[in-house]
mmCIF file of C-alpha atoms and ligand atoms in Angstrom:
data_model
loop_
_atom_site.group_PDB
_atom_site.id
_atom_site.type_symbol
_atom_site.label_atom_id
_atom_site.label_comp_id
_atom_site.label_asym_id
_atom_site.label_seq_id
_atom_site.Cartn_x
_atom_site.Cartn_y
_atom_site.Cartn_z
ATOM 1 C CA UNK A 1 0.000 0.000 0.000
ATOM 2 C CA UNK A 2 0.975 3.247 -0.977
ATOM 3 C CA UNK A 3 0.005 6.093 1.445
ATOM 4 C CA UNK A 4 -0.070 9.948 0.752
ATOM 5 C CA UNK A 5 1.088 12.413 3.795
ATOM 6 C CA UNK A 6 1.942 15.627 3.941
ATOM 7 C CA UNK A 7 3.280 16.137 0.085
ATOM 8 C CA UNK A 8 4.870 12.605 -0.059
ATOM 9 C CA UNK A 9 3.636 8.868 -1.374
ATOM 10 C CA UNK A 10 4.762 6.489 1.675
ATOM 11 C CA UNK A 11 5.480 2.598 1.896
ATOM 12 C CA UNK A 12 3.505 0.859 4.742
ATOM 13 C CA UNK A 13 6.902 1.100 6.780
ATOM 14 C CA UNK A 14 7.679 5.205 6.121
ATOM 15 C CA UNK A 15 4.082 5.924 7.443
ATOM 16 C CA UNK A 16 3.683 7.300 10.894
ATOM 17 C CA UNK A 17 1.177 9.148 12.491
ATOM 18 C CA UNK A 18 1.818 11.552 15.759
ATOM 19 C CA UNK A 19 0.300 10.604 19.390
ATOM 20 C CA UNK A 20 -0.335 14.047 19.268
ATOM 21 C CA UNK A 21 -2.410 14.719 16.047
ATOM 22 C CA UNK A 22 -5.021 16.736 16.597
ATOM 23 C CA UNK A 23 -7.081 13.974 14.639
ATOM 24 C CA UNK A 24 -6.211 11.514 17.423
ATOM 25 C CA UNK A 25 -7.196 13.254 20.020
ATOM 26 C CA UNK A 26 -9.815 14.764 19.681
ATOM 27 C CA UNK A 27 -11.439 13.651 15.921
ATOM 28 C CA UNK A 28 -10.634 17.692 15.007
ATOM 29 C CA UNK A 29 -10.356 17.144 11.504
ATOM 30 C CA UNK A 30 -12.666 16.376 8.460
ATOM 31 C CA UNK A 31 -12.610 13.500 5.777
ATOM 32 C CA UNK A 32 -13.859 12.012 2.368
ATOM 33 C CA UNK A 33 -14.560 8.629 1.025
ATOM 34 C CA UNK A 34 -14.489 8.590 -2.727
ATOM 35 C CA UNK A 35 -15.463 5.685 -4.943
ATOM 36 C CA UNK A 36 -13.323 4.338 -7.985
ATOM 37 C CA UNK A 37 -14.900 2.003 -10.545
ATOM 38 C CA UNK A 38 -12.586 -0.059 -12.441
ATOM 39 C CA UNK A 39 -9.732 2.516 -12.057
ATOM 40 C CA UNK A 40 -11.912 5.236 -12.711
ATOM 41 C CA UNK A 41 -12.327 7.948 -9.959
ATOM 42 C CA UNK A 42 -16.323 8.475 -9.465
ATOM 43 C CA UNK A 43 -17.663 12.362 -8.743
ATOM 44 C CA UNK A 44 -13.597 13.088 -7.606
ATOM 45 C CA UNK A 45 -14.747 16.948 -7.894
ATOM 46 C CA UNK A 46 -17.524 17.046 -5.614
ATOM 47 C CA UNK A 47 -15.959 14.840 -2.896
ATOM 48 C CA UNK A 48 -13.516 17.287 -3.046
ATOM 49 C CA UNK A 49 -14.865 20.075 -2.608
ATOM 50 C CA UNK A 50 -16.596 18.828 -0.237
ATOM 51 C CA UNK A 51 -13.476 18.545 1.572
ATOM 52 C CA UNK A 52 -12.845 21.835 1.424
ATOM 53 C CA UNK A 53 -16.050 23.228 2.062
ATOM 54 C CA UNK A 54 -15.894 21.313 5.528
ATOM 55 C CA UNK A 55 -12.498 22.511 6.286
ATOM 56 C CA UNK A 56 -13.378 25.612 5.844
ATOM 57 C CA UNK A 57 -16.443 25.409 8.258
ATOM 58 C CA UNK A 58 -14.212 24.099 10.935
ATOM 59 C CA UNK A 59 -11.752 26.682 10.018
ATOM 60 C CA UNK A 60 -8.337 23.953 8.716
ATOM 61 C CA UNK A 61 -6.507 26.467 6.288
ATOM 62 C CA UNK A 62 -6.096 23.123 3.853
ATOM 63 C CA UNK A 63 -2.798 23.893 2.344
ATOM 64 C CA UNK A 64 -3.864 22.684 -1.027
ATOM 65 C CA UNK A 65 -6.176 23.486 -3.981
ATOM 66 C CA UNK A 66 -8.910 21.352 -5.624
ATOM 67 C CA UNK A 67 -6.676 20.791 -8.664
ATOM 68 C CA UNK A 68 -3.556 19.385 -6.184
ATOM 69 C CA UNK A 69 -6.601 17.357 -4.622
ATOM 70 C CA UNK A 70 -7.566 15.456 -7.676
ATOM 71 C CA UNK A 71 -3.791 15.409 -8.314
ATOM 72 C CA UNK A 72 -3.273 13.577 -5.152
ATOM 73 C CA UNK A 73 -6.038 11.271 -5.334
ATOM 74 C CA UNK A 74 -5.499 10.379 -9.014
ATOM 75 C CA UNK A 75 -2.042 9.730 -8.101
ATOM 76 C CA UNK A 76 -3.175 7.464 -4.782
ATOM 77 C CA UNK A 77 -4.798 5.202 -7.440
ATOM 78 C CA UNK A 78 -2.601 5.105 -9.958
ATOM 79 C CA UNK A 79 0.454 3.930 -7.018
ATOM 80 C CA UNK A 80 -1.745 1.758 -5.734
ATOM 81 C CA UNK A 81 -3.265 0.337 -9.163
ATOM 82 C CA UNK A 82 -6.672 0.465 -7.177
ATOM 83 C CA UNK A 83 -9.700 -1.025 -9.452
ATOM 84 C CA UNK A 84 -12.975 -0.891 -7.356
ATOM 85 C CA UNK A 85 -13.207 0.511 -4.408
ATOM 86 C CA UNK A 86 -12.340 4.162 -2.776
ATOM 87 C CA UNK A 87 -9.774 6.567 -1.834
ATOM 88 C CA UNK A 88 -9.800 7.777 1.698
ATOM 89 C CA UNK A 89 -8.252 11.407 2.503
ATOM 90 C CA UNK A 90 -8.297 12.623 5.569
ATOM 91 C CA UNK A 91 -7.145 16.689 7.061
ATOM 92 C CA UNK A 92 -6.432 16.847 10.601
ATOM 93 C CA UNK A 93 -5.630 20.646 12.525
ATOM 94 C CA UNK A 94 -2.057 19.010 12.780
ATOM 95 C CA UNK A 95 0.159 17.585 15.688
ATOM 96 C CA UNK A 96 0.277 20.078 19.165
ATOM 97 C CA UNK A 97 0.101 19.064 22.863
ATOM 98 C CA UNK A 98 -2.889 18.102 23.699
ATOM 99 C CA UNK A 99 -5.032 21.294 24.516
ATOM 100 C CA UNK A 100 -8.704 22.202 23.504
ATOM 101 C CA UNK A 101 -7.864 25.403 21.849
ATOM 102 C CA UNK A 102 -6.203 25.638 18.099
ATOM 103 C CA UNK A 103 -2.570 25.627 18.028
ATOM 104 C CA UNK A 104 -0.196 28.263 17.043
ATOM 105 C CA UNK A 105 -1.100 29.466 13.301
ATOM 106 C CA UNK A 106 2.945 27.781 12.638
ATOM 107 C CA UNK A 107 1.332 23.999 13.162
ATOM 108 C CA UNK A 108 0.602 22.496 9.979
ATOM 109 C CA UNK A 109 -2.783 20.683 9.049
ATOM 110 C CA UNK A 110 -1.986 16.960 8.384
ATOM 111 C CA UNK A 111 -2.961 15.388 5.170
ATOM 112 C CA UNK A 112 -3.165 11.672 4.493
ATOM 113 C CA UNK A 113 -4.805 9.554 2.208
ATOM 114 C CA UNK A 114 -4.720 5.904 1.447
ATOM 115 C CA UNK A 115 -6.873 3.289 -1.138
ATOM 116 C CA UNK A 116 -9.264 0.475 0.259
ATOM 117 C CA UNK A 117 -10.031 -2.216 -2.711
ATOM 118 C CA UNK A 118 -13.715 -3.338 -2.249
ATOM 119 C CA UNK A 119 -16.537 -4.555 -4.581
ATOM 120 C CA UNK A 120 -19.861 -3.248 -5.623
ATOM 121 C CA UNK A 121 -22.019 -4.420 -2.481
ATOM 122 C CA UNK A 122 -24.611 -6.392 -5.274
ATOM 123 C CA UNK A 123 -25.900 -8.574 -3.285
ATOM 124 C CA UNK A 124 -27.565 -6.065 -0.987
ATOM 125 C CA UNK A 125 -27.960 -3.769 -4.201
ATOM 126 C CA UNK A 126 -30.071 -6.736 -5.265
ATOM 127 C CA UNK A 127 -32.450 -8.033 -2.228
ATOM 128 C CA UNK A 128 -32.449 -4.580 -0.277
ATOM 129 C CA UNK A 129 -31.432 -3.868 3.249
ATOM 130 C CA UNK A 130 -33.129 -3.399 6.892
ATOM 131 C CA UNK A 131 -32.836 -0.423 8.939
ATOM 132 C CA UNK A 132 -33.215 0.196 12.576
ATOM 133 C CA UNK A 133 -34.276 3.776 14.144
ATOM 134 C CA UNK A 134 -32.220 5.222 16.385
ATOM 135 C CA UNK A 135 -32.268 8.236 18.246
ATOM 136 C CA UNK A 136 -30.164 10.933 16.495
ATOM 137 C CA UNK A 137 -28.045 12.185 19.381
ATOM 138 C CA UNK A 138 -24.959 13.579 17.703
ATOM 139 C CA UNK A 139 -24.412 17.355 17.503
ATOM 140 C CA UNK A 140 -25.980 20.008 14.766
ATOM 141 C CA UNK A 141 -23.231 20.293 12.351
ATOM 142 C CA UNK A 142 -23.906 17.052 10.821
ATOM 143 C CA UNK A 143 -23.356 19.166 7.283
ATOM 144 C CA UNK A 144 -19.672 18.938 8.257
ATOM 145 C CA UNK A 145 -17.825 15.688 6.880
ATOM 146 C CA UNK A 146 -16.104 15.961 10.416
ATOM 147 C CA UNK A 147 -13.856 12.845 11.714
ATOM 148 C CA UNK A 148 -16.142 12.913 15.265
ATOM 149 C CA UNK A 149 -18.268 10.110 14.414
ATOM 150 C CA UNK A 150 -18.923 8.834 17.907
ATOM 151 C CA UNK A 151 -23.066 9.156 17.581
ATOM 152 C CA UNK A 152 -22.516 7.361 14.220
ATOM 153 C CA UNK A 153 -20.756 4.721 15.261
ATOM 154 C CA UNK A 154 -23.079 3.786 18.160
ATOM 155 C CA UNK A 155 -25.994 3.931 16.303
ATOM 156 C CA UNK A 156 -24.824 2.127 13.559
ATOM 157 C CA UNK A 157 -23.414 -0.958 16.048
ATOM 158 C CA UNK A 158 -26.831 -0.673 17.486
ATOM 159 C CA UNK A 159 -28.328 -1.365 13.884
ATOM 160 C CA UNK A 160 -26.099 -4.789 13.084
ATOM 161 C CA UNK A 161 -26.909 -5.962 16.761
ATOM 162 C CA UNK A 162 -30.203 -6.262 15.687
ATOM 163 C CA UNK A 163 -29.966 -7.774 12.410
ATOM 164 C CA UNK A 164 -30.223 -4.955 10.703
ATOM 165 C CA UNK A 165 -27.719 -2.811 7.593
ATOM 166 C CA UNK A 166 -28.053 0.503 8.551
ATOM 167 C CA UNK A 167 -29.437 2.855 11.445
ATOM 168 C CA UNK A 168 -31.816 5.723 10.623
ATOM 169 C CA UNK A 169 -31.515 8.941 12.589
ATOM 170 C CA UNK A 170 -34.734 10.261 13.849
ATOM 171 C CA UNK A 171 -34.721 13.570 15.524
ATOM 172 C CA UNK A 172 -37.548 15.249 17.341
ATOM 173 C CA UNK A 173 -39.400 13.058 15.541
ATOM 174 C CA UNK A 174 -38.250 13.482 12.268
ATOM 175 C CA UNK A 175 -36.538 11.084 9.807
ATOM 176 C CA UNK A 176 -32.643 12.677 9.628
ATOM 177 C CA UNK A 177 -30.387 10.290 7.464
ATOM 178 C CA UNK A 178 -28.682 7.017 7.919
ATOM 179 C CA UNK A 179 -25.938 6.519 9.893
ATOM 180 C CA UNK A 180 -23.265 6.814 6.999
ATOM 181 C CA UNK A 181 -26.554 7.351 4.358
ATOM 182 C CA UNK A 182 -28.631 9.980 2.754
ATOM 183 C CA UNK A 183 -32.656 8.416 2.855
ATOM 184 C CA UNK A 184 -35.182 8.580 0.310
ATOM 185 C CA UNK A 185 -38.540 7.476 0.698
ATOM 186 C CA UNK A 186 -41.244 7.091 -2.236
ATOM 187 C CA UNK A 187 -44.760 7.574 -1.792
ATOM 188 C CA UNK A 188 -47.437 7.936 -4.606
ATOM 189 C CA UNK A 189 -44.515 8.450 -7.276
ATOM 190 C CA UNK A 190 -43.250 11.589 -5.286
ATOM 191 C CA UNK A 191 -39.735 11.129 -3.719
ATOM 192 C CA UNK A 192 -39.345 12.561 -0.347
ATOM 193 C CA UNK A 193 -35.755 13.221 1.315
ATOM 194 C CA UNK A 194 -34.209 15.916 4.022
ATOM 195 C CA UNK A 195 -33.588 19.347 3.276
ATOM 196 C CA UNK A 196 -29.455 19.585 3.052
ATOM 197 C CA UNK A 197 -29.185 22.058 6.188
ATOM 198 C CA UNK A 198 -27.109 21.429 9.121
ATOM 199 C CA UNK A 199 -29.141 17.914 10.090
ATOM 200 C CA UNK A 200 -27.699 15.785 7.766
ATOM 201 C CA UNK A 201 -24.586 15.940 5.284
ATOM 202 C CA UNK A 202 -25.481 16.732 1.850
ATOM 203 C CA UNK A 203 -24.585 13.573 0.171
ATOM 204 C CA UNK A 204 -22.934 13.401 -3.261
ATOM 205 C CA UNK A 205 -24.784 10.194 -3.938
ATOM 206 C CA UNK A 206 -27.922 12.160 -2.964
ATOM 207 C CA UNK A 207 -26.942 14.816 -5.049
ATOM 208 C CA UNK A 208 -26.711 12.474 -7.834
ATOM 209 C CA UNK A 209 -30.216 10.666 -7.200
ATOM 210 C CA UNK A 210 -31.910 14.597 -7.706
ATOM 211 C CA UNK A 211 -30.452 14.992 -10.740
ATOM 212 C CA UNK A 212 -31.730 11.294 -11.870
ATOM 213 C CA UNK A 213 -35.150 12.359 -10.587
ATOM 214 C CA UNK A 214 -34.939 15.309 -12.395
ATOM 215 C CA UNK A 215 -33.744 13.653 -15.611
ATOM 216 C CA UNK A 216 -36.375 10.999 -14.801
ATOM 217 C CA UNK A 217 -39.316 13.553 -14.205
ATOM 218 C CA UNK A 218 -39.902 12.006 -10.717
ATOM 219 C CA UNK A 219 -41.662 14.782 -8.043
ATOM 220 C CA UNK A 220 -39.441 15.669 -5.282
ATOM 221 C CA UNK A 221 -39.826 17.187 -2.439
ATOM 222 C CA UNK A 222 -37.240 18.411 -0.211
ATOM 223 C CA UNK A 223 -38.902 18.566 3.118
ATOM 224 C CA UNK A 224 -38.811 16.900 6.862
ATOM 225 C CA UNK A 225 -41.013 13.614 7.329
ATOM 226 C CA UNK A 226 -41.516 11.322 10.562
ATOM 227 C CA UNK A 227 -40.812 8.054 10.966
ATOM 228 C CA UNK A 228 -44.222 7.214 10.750
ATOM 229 C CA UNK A 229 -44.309 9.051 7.323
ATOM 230 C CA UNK A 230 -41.641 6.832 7.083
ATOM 231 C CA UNK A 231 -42.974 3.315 7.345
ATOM 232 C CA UNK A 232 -45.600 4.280 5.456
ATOM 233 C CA UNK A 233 -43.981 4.745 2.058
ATOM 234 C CA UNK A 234 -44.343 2.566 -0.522
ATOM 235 C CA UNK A 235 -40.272 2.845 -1.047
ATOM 236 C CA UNK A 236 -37.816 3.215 1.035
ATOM 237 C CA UNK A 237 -33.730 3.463 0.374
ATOM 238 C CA UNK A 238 -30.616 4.793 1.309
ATOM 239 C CA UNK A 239 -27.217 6.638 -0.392
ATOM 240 C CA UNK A 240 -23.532 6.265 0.025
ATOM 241 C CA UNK A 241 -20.276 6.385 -1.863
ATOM 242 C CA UNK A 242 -20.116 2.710 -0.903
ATOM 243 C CA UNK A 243 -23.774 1.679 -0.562
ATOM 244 C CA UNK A 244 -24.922 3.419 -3.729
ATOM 245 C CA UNK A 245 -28.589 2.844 -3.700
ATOM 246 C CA UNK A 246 -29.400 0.492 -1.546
ATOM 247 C CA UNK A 247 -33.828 -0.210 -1.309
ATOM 248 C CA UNK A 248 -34.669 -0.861 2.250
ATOM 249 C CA UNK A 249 -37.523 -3.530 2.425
ATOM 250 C CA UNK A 250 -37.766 -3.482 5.932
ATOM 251 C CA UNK A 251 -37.671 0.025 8.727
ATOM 252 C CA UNK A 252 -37.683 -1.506 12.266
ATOM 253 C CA UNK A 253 -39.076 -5.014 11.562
ATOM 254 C CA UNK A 254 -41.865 -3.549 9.404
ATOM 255 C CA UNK A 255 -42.242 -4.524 5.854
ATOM 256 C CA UNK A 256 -41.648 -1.514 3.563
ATOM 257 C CA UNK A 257 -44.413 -1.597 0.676
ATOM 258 C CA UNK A 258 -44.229 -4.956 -0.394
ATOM 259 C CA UNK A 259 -41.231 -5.747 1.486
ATOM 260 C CA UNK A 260 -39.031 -5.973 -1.990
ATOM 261 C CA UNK A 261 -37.054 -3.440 -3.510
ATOM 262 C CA UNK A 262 -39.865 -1.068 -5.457
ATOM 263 C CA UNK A 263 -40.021 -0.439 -8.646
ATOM 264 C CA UNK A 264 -39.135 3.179 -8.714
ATOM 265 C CA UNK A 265 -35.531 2.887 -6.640
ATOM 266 C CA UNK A 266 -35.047 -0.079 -9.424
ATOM 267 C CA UNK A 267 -35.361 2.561 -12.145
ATOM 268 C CA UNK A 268 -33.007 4.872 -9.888
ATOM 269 C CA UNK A 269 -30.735 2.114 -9.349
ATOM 270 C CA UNK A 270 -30.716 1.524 -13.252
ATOM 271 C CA UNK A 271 -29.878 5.239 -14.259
ATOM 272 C CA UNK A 272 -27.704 5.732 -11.718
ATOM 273 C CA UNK A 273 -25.524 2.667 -13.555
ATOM 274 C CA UNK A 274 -26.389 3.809 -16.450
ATOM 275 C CA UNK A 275 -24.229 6.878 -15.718
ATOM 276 C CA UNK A 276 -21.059 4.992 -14.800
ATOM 277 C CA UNK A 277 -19.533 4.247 -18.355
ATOM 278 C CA UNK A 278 -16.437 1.819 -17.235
ATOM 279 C CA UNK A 279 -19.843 -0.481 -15.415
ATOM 280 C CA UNK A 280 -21.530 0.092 -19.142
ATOM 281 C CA UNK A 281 -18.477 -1.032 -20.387
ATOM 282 C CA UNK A 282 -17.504 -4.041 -18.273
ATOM 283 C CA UNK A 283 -21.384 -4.862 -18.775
ATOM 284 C CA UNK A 284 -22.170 -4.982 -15.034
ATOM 285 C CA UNK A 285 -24.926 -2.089 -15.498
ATOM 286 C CA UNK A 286 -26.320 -4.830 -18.143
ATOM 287 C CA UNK A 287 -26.463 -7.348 -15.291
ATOM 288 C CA UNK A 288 -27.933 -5.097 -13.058
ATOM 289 C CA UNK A 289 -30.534 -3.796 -15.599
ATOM 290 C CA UNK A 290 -31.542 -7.246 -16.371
ATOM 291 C CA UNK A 291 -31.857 -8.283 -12.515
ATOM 292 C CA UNK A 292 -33.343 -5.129 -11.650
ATOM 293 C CA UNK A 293 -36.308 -6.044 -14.309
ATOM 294 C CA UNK A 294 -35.912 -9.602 -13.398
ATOM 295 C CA UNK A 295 -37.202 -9.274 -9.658
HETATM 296 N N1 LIG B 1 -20.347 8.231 4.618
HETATM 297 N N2 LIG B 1 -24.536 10.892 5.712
HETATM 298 C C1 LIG B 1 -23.536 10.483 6.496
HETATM 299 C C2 LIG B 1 -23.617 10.695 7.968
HETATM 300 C C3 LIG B 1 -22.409 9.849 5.915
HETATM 301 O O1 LIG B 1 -21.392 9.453 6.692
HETATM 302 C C4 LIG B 1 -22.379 9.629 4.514
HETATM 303 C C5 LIG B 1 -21.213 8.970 3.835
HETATM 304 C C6 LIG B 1 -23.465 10.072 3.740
HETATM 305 C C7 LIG B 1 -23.505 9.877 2.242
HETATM 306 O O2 LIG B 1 -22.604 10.729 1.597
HETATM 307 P P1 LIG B 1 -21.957 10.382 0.186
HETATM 308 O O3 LIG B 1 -23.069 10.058 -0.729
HETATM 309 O O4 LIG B 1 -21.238 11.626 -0.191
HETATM 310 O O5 LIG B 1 -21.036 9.206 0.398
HETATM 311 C C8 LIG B 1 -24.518 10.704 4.369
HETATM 312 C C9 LIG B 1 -19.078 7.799 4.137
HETATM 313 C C10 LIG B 1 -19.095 7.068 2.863
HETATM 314 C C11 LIG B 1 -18.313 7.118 5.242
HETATM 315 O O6 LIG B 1 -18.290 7.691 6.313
HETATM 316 O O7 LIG B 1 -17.681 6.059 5.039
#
């Protein structure tokens, strides 16, 4: 494996990472996760200005520009000869003795970034996944891509130690996002989601499934539901870098519509494939297409 830190590409045994980073101690730092299809980087721009955007918000001066970005994440792949999976970068506020307050303005944000090789999840692309509600208790900046993902991490154990894929945030009653997911539901044709405001983090896979929907002529409406609103739609599914779009048949132990992936997140699902020309190429969108319509 081939790491990236601060300016360099690093073998396994030239890595190191400080006791002290800022990242370590106290998660101060933001991150992105972006997906590469058969050595082809996937939305690279938007990830990383994403990456940006949240440094900015939690005021990291990131010492490079988007074009150095792409640079360095083109370059992770290349070094690493990654073919499916995704590049993780990471920006910390930098290594300084451990106290609350931001270091001098001399201490460096650190930069690293390394490549993860893992399929298309198509099995769960295919049957659909279960979700579990869970009380949203992490803090109001969840628009930040910040490395603090304590809430997220709880609520997402809680989700697997009942059986299920994925947590769903509910706050004050209302539906939030997953716990490393955008939600959708469908109901009557019309597809529902969160407003992106400081609740949830504006997902670039979400971003993607409104411009299908728009290309599609599908309703949507941008606007809070409950989780009663929630089991009650006829379609139900979730967003990620990694989880695509993934229909959820079943919301706490309740059947969603049918209880099979619906017909409209199939179409989603088909477009969204449709889009990726190395999967058109390697005819795995075919596959998909023809299991999609299959089931
Ligand atoms: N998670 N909401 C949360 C809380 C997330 O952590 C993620 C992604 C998303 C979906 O964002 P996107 O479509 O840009 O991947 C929404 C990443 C993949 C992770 O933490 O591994």
């Amino acid at each position: 494996m081939i790491y990236f830190k601060d300016g360099e590409y690093l073998r396994e045994e030239q890595m190191n990472l400080s006791v002290n980073d800022r990242g370590y101690a106290f998660g101060d730092g933001v991150y992105e996760v972006i997906k590469v299809y058969d050595g082809v980087l996937y939305t690279a721009n938007e990830h990383l200005e994403r990456l940006l955007e949240s440094a900015e918000k939690i005021k990291i001066n990131l010492p490079y520009t988007l074009e150095q970005l792409i640079k360095i994440t083109e370059e992770l792949q290349q070094q690493n000869e990654l073919s499916t999976g995704h590049i993780y970068l990471q920006v910390t506020r930098g290594v300084a003795p451990r106290v609350h307050q931001f270091p001098d303005q001399s201490v460096l944000p650190v930069v690293i970034g390394y490549t993860v090789e893992n399929p298309r999840p198509i099995e769960q692309l295919e049957s659909g996944a279960a979700m579990k509600s869970v009380d949203d208790m992490r803090w109001l900046r969840c628009d930040i891509k910040s490395l603090n993902l304590l809430g997220n991490v709880l609520a997402k154990q809680e989700a697997i130690e009942s059986g299920c894929q994925e947590a769903l945030f509910v706050r004050e009653g209302i539906v939030r996002e997953g716990s490393a997911s955008n939600v959708f539901g469908i109901k009557e044709g019309v597809l529902y989601t969160h407003p992106a405001n400081h609740f949830i983090l504006n997902g670039i896979t979400r971003r993607v499934v409104l411009q299908l929907a728009s290309e599609l002529s599908l309703p949507v409406v941008e606007k809070e539901f409950t989780l009663a609103d929630a089991y009650a739609m006829d379609e139900f599914f979730f967003t990620s870098t990694n989880a695509e779009i993934t229909p959820v048949v079943t919301i706490d132990g309740k059947s969603v519509g049918k209880g099979v992936p619906g017909q409209i997140t199939r179409q989603l699902q088909n477009v969204f494939e449709a889009k990726i020309p190395v999967l058109v190429a390697a005819g795995q969108a075919d596959e998909r297409n023809t299991n999609g319509s299959a089931s």
